[in-house]
PDB file of C-alpha atoms in Angstrom:
ATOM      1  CA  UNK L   1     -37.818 -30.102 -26.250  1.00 47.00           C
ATOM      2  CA  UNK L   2     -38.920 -33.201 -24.781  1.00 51.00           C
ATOM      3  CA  UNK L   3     -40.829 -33.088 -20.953  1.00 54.00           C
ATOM      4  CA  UNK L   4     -39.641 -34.044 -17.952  1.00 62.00           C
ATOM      5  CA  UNK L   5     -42.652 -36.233 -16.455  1.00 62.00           C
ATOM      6  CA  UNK L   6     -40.156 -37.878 -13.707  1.00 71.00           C
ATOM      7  CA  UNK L   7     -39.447 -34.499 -12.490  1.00 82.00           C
ATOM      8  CA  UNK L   8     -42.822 -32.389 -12.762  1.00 86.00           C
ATOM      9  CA  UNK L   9     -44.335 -31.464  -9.057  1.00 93.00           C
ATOM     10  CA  UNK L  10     -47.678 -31.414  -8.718  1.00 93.00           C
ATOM     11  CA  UNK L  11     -49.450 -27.878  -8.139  1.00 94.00           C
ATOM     12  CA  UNK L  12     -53.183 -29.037  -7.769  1.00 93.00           C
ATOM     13  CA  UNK L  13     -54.792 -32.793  -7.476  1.00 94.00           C
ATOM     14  CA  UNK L  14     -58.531 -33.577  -6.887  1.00 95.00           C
ATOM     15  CA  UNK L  15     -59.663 -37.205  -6.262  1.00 97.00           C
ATOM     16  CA  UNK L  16     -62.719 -37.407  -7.977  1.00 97.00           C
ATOM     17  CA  UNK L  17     -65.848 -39.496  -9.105  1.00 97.00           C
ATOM     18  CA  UNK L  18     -68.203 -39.474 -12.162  1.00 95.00           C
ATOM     19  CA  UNK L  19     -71.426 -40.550 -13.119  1.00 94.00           C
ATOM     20  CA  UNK L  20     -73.956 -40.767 -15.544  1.00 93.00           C
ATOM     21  CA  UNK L  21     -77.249 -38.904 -15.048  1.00 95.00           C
ATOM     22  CA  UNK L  22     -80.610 -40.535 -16.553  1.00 96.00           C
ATOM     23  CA  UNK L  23     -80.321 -37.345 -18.468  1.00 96.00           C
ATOM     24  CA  UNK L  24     -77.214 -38.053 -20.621  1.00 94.00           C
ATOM     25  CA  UNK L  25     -75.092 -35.834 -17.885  1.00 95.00           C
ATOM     26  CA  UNK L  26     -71.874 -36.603 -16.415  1.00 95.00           C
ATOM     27  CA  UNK L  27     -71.936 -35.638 -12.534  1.00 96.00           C
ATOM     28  CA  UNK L  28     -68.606 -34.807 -11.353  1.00 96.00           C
ATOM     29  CA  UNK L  29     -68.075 -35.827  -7.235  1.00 96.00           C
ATOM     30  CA  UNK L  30     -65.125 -34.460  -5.489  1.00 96.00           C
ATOM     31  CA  UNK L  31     -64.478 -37.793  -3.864  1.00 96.00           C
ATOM     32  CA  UNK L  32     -63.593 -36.253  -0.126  1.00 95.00           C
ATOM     33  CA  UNK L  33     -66.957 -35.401   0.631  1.00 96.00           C
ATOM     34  CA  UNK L  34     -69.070 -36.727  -2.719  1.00 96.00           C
ATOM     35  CA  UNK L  35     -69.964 -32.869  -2.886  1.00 95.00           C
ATOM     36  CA  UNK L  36     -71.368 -32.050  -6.440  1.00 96.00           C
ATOM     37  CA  UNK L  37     -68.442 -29.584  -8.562  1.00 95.00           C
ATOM     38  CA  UNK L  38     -69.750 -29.798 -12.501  1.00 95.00           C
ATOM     39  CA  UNK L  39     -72.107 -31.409 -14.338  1.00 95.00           C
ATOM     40  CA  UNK L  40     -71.284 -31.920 -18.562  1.00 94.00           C
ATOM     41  CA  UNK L  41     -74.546 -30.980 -19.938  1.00 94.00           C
ATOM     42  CA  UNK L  42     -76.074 -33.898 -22.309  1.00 94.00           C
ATOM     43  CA  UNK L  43     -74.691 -34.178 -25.783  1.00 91.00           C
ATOM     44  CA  UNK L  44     -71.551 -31.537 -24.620  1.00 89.00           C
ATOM     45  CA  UNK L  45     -68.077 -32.437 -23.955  1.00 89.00           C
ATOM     46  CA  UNK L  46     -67.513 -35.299 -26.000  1.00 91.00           C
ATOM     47  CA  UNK L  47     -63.325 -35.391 -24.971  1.00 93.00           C
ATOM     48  CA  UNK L  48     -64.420 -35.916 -21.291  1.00 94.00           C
ATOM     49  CA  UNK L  49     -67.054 -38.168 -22.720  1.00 92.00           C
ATOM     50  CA  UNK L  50     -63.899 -40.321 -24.654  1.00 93.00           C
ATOM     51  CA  UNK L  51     -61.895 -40.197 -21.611  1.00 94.00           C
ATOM     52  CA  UNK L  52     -63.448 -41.737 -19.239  1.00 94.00           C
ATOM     53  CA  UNK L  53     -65.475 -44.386 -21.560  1.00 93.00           C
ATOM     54  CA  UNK L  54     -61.697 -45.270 -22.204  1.00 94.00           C
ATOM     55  CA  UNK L  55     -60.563 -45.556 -18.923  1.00 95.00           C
ATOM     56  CA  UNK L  56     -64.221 -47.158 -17.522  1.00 94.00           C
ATOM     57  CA  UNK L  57     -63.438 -49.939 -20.425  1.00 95.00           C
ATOM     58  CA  UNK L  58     -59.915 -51.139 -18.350  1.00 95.00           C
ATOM     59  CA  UNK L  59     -62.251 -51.154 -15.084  1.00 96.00           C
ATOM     60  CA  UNK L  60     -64.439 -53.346 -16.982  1.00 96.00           C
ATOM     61  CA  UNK L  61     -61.622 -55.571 -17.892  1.00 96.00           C
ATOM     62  CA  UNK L  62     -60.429 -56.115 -14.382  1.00 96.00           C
ATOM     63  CA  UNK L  63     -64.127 -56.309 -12.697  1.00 96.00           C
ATOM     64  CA  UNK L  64     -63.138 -52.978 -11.035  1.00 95.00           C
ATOM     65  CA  UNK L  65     -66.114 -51.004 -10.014  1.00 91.00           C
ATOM     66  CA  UNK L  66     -66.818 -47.178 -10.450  1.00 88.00           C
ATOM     67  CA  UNK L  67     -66.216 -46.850  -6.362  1.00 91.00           C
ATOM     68  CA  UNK L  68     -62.563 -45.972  -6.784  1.00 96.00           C
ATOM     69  CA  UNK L  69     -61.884 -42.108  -7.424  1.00 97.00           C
ATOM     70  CA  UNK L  70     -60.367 -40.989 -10.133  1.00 97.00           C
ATOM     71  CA  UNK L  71     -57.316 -38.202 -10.080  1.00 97.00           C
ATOM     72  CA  UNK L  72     -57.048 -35.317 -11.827  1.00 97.00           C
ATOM     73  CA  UNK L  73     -53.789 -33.382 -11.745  1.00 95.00           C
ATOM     74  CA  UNK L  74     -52.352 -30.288 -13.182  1.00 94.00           C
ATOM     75  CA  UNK L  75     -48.539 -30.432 -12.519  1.00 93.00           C
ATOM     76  CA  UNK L  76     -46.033 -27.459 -12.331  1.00 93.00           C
ATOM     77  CA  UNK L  77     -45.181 -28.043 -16.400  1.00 91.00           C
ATOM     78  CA  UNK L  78     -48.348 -26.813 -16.979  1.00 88.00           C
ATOM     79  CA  UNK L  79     -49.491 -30.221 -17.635  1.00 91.00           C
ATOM     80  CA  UNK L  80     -53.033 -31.488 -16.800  1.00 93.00           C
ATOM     81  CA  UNK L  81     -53.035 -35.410 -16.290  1.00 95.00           C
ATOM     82  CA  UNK L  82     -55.944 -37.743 -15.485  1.00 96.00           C
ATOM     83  CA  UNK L  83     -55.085 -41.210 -13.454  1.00 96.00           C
ATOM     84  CA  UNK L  84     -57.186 -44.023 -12.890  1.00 97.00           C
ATOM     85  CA  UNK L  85     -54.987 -45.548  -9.300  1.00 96.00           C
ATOM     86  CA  UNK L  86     -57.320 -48.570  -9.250  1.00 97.00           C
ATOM     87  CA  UNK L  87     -56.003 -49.783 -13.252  1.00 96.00           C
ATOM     88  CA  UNK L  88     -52.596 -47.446 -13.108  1.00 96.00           C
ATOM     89  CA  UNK L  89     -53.725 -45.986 -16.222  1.00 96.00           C
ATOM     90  CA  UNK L  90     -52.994 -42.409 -17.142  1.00 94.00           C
ATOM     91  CA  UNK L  91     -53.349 -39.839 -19.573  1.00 93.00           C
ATOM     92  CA  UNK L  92     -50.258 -38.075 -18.624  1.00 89.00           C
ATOM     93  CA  UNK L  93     -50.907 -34.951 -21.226  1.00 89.00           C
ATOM     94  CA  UNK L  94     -54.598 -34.050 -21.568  1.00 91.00           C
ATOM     95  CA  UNK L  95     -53.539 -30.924 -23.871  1.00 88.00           C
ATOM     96  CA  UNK L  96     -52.021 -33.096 -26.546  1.00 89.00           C
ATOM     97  CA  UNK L  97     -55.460 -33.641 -27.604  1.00 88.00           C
ATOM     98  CA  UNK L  98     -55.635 -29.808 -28.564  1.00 86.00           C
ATOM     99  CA  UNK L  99     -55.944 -26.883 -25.761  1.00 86.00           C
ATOM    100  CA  UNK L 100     -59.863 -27.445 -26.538  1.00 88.00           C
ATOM    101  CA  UNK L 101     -60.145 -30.741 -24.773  1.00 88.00           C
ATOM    102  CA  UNK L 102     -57.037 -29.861 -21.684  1.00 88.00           C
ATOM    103  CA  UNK L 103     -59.495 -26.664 -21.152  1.00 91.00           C
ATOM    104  CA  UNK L 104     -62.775 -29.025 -20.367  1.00 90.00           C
ATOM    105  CA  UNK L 105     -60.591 -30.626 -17.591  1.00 93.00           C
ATOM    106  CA  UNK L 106     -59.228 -27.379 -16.614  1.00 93.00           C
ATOM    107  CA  UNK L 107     -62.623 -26.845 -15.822  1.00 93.00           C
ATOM    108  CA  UNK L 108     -63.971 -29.043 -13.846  1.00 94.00           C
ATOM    109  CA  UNK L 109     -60.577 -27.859 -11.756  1.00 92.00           C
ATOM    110  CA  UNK L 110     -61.868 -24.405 -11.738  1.00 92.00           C
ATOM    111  CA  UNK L 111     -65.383 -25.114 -11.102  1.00 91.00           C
ATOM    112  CA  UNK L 112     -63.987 -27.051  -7.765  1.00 87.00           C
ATOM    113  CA  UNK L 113     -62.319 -24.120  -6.676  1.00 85.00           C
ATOM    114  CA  UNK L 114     -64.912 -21.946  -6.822  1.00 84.00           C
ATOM    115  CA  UNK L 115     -67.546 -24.044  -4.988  1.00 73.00           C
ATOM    116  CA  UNK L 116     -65.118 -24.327  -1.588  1.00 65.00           C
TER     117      UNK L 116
END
């Protein structure tokens, strides 16, 4: 069964930031309000790690800077995708690199939540 991507709705989206911590720690920033949602410990989470070294490599390419947020979306498939608006790049299917790595996005959705 092939997906639909032209006709999935999206259910949740967060704009969001990251950064590296002198620590080895990625701070997550939703990008509304730069509030503070999750922090990847040092040395953990090495698919989030991937991810955005990936997409911070076509920002590098194109002089873009880390000001523009990135989005993270989870779509009424099921889906979770991650899009970088300032390149167009995106990972349209986070979970096709194993339910492991969708579930540290899935996350960083759920740790939003909880801190509004």
């Amino acid at each position: 069964a092939t997906v639909d991507l032209a006709s999935a709705v999206p259910v949740q989206s967060v704009e969001l930031r990251f950064s590296d911590r002198s620590d080895g720690a990625v701070v997550v920033r939703q990008a509304s309000d730069n509030r503070e949602i999750y922090v990847v410990a040092p040395g953990t989470n090495g698919f989030i790690r991937s991810v955005l070294r990936g997409l911070a490599r076509y920002r590098m390419l194109e002089s873009i800077d880390n000001e523009p947020p990135f989005r993270l979306t989870r779509w009424d498939d099921g889906r979770l995708s991650l899009e970088d608006p300032a390149t167009g790049r995106r990972i349209d299917e986070l979970a096709a690199f194993g339910p492991t790595n969708a579930a540290a996005f899935e996350q960083i959705l759920e740790a939003r939540e909880q801190s509004s």
